[in-house]
Short mmCIF file of C-alpha atoms in Angstrom, two decimals:
data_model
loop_
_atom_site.label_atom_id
_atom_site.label_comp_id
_atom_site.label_asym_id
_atom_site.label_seq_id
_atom_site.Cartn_x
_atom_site.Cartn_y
_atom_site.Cartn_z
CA UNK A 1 0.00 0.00 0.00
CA UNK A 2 2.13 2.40 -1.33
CA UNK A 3 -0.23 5.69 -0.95
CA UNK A 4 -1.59 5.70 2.50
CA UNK A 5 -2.95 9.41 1.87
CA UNK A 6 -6.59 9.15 3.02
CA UNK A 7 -6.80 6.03 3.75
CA UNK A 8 -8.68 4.54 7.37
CA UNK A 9 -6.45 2.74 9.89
CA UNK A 10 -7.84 1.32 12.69
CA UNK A 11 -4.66 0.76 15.87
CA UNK A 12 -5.67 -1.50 18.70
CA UNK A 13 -3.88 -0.28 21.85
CA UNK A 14 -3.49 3.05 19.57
CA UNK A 15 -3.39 5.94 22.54
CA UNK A 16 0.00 5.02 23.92
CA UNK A 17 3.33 3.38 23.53
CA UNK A 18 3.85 1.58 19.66
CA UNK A 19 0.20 2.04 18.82
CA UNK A 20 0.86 5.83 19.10
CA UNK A 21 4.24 5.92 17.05
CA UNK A 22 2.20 4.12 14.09
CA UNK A 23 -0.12 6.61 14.79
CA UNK A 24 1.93 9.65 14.02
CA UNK A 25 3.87 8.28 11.34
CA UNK A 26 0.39 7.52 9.25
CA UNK A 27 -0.68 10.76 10.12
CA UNK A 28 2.17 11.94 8.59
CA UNK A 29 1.29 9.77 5.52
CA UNK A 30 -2.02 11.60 5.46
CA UNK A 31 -3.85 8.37 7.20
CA UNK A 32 -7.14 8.40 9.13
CA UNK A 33 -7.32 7.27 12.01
CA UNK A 34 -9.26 5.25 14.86
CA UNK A 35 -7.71 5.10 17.88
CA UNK A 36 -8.63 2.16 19.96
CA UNK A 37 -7.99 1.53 23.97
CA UNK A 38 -9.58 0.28 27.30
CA UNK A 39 -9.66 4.24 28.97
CA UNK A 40 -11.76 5.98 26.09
CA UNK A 41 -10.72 9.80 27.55
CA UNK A 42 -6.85 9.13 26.87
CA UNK A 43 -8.07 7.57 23.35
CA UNK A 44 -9.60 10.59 22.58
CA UNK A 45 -7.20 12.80 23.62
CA UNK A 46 -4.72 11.18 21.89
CA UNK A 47 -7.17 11.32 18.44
CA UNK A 48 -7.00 15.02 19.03
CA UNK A 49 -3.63 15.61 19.30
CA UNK A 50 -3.44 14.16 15.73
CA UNK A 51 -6.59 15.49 14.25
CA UNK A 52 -4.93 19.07 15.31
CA UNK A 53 -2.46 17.84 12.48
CA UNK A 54 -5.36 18.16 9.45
CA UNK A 55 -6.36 14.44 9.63
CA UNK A 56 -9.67 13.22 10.68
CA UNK A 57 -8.62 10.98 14.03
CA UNK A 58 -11.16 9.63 16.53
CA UNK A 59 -10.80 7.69 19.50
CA UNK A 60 -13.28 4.83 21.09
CA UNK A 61 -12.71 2.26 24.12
CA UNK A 62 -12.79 -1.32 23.45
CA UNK A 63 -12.20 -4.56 25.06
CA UNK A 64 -10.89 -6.50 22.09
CA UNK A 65 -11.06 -10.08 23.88
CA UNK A 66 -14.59 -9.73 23.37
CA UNK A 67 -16.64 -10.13 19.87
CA UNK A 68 -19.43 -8.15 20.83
CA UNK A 69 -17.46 -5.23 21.91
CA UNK A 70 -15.29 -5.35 18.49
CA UNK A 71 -18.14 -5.80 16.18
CA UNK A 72 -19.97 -2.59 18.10
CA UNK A 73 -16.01 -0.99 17.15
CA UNK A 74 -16.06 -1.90 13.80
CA UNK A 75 -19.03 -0.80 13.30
CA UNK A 76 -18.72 2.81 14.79
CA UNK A 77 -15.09 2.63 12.05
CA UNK A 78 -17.50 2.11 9.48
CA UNK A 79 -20.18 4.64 10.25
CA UNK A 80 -17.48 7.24 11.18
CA UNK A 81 -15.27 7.03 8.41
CA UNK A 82 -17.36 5.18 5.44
CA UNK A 83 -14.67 2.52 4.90
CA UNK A 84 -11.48 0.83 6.82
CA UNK A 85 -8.19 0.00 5.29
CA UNK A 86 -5.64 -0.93 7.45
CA UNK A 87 -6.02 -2.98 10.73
CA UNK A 88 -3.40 -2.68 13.27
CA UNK A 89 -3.77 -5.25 16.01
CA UNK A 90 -1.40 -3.57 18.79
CA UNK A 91 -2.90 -3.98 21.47
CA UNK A 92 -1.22 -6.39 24.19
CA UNK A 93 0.34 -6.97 27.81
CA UNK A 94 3.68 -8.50 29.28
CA UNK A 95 3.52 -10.57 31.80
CA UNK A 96 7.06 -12.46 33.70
CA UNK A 97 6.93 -14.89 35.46
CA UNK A 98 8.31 -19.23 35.02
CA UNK A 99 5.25 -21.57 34.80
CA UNK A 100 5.17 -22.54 38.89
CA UNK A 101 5.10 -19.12 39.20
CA UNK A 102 1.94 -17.92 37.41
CA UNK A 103 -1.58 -18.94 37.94
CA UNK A 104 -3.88 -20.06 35.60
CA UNK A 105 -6.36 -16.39 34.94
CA UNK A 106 -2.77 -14.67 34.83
CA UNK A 107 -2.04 -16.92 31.58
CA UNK A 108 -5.69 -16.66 30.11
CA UNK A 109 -5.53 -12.88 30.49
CA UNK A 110 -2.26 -12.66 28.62
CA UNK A 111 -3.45 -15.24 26.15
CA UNK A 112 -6.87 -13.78 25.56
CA UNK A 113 -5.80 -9.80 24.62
CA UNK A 114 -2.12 -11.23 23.19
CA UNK A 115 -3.56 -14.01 20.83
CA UNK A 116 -7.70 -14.18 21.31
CA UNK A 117 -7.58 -10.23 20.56
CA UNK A 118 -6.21 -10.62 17.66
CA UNK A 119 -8.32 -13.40 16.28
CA UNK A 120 -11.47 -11.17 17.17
CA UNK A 121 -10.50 -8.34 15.33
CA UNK A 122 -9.38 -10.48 12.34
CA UNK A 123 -12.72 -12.18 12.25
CA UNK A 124 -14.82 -9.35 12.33
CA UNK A 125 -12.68 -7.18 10.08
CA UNK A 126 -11.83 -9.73 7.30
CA UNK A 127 -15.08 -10.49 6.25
CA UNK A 128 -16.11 -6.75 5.62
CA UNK A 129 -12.84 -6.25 3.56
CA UNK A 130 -14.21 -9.08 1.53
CA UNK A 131 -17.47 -7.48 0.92
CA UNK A 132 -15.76 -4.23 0.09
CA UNK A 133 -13.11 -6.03 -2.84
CA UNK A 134 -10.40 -3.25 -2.45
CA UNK A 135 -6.85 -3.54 -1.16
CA UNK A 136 -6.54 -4.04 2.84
CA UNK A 137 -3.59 -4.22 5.22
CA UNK A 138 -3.57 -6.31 8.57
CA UNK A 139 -1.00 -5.29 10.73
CA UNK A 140 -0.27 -7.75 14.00
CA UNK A 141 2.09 -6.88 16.94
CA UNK A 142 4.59 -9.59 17.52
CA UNK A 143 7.89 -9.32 19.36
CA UNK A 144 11.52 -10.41 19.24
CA UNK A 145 9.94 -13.51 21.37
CA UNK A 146 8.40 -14.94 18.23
CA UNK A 147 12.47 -15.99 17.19
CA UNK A 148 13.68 -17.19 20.55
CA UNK A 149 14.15 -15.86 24.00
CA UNK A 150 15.05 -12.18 25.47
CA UNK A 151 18.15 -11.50 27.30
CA UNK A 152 18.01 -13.59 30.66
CA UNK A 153 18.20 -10.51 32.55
CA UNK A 154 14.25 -9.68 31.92
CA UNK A 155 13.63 -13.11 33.06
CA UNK A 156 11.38 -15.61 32.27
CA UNK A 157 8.09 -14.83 30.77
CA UNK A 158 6.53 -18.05 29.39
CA UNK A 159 3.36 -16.61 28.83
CA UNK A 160 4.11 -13.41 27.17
CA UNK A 161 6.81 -15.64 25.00
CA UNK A 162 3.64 -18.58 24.08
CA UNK A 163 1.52 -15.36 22.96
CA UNK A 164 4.11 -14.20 20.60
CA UNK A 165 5.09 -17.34 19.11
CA UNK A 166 1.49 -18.37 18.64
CA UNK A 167 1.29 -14.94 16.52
CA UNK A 168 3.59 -15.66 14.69
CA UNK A 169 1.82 -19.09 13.56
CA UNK A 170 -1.35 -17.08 13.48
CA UNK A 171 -0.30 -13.64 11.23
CA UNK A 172 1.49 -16.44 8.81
CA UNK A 173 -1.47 -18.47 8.45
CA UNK A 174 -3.86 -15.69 7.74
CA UNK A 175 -1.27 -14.41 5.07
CA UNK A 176 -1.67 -17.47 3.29
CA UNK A 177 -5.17 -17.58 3.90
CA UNK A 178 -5.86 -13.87 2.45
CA UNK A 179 -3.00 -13.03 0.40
CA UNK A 180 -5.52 -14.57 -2.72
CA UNK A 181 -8.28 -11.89 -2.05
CA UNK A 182 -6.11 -9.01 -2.34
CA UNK A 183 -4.60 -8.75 1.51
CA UNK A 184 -1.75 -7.87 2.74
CA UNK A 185 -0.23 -9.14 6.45
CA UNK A 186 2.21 -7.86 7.95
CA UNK A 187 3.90 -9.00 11.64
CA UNK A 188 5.96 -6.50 13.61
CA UNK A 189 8.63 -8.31 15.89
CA UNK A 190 10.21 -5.23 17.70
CA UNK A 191 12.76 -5.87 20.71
CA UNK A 192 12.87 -3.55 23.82
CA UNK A 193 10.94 -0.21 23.25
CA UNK A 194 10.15 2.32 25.47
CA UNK A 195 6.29 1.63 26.25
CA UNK A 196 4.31 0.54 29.60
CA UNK A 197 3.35 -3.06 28.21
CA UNK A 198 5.11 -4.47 31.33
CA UNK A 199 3.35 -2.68 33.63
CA UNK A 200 -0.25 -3.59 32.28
CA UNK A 201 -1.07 -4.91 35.06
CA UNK A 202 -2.63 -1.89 36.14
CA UNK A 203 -5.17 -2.26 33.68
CA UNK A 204 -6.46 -5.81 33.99
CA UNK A 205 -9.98 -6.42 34.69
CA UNK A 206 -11.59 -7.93 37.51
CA UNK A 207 -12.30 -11.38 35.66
CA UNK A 208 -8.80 -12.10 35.51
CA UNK A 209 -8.53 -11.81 39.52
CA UNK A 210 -6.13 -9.70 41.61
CA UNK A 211 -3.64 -7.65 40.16
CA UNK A 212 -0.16 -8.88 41.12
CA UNK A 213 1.53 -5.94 42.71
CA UNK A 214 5.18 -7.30 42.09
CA UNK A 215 4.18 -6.78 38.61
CA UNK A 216 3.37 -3.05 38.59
CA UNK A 217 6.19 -1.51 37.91
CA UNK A 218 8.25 -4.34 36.68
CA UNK A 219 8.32 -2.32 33.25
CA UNK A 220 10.21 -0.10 34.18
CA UNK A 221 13.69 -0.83 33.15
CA UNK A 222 12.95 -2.53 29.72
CA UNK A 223 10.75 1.36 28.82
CA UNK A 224 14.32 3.12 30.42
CA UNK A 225 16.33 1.29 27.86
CA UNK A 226 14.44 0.56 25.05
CA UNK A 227 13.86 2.35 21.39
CA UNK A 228 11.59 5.17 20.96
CA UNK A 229 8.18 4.28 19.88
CA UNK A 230 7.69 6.71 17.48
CA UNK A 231 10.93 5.18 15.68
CA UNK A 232 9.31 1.70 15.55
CA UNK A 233 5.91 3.73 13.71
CA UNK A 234 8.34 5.02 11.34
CA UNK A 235 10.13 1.84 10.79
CA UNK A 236 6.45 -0.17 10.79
CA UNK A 237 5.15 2.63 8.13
CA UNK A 238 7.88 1.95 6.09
CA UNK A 239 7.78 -1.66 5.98
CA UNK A 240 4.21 -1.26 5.58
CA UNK A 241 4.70 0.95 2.32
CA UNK A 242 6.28 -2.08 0.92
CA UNK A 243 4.09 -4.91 1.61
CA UNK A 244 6.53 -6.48 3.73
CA UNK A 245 5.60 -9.97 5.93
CA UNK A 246 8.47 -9.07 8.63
CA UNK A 247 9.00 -5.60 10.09
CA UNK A 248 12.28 -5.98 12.41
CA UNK A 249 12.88 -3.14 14.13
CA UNK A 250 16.16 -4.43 16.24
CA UNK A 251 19.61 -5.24 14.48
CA UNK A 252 20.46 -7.82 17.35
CA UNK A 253 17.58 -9.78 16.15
CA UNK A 254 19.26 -11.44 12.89
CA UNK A 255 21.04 -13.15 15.47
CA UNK A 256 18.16 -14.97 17.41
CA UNK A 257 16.84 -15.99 13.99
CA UNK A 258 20.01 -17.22 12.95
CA UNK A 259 20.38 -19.25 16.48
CA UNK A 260 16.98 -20.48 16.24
CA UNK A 261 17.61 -22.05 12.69
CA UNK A 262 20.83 -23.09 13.02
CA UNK A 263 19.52 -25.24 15.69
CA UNK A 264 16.74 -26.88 14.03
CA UNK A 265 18.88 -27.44 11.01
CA UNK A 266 20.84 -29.09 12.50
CA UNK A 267 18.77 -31.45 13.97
CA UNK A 268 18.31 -32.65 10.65
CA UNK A 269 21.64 -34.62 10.77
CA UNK A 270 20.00 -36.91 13.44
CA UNK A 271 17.04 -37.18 11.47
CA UNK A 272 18.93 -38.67 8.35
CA UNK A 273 20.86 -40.92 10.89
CA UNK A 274 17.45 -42.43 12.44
CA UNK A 275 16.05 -42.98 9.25
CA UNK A 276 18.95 -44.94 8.29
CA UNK A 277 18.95 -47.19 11.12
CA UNK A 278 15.27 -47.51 12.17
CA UNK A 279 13.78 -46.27 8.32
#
């Protein structure tokens, strides 16, 4: 989507952190824009900062685990703007933690707005591309995690690390899946950035139990250290511009994909040896 001049993006987690770098750098681009969160007035406020810039922006709350609530979004896209051409599906938490140390409602939350999220949003937005027959752009929010494993000294987050690999299996499927009917899909696997993902705690809902108050805060030295967000929108607008699958926004990253495949390739060697001898 070379010409994102008037075109309709809807950003998922779009009033802070990476969902508010994309923001600015399509409403550089000349992109409309619906701004998505759980606190509506900071969604809005955000939408006006970048409506002040000569787009039309708007901003609406939304819990995107569940379908009613995104089809009632969608819908409100649709009536507000007339069409939608880009989905960004940003919104997510962190969560650390090694599996004896979580419970079971602090993996289903990070599952449901990590993965389940994401698979609302694509269901309900998909099939109204379809019916329109023009060019659309999905845009889904991996991480590094979706190659291998952060440094050790962020410690373990198995859940958070299970949600980004399953995207990964998820944003390549629906490529596939789309890619016929005039799609485009597009994962972004960023490392550190300077965002208050690890510290979402402070906004999960009451049907996910107590918050954990180790947690709050824990964020805080991955945001101190990590890349700009408005340089990962530029870097995601970019990659976006040319249709790209991956958007890497981290040059220490080539190395975790190289690790990763190096390792599985490898295991190949055993695999001709066992076929010799049991085969």
């Amino acid at each position: 989507m070379k010409n994102l001049s008037g075109k309709v993006a809807v950003i998922t987690g779009g009033n802070s952190g990476i969902g508010l770098g994309i923001a600015r750098s399509l409403a550089a681009e000349g992109c409309n824009l619906l701004l998505v969160g759980m606190d509506e007035e900071k969604a809005q406020r955000a939408a006006a900062d970048l409506a002040a810039t000569g787009i039309k922006a708007l901003g609406i709350s939304c819990d995107v685990t569940k379908r009613d609530a995104v089809e009632a979004m969608a819908d409100f896209a649709y009536d507000a703007f007339g069409t939608v051409d880009i989905l960004v599906n940003n919104a997510g938490v962190g969560y650390g933690g090694q599996v004896f140390e979580i419970g079971e409602q602090d993996w289903d939350w990070v599952m449901d707005v990590n993965v389940k999220g994401v698979f609302q949003c694509c269901a309900v937005f998909v099939p109204r591309f379809l019916e329109r027959g023009t060019e659309a752009h999905i845009v889904n929010m991996g991480s590094e995690q979706c190659f291998g494993l952060s440094d050790p000294q962020f410690g373990s987050m198995i859940a958070y690390n299970t949600s980004k690999h399953a995207l990964l299996g998820f944003s390549d499927a629906l490529r596939r899946d789309v890619a016929p009917k005039g799609m485009i899909v597009s994962l972004i696997c960023p490392g550190p950035v300077a965002t208050e993902i690890w510290n979402a705690e402070r906004g999960r809902t009451a049907e996910y139990g107590d918050r954990n108050p180790v947690a709050d805060g824990a964020g805080d030295a991955v945001a101190e250290m990590g890349m700009d967000p408005d340089l990962v929108g530029k870097i995601t607008v970019a990659g976006m511009k040319d249709d790209d699958f991956y958007i890497i926004t981290h040059d220490y990253i080539r190395g975790m994909i190289q690790d990763r495949y190096d390792e599985a390739y490898a295991a190949m060697d055993k695999t001709d040896r066992w076929l010799k001898e049991f085969g």
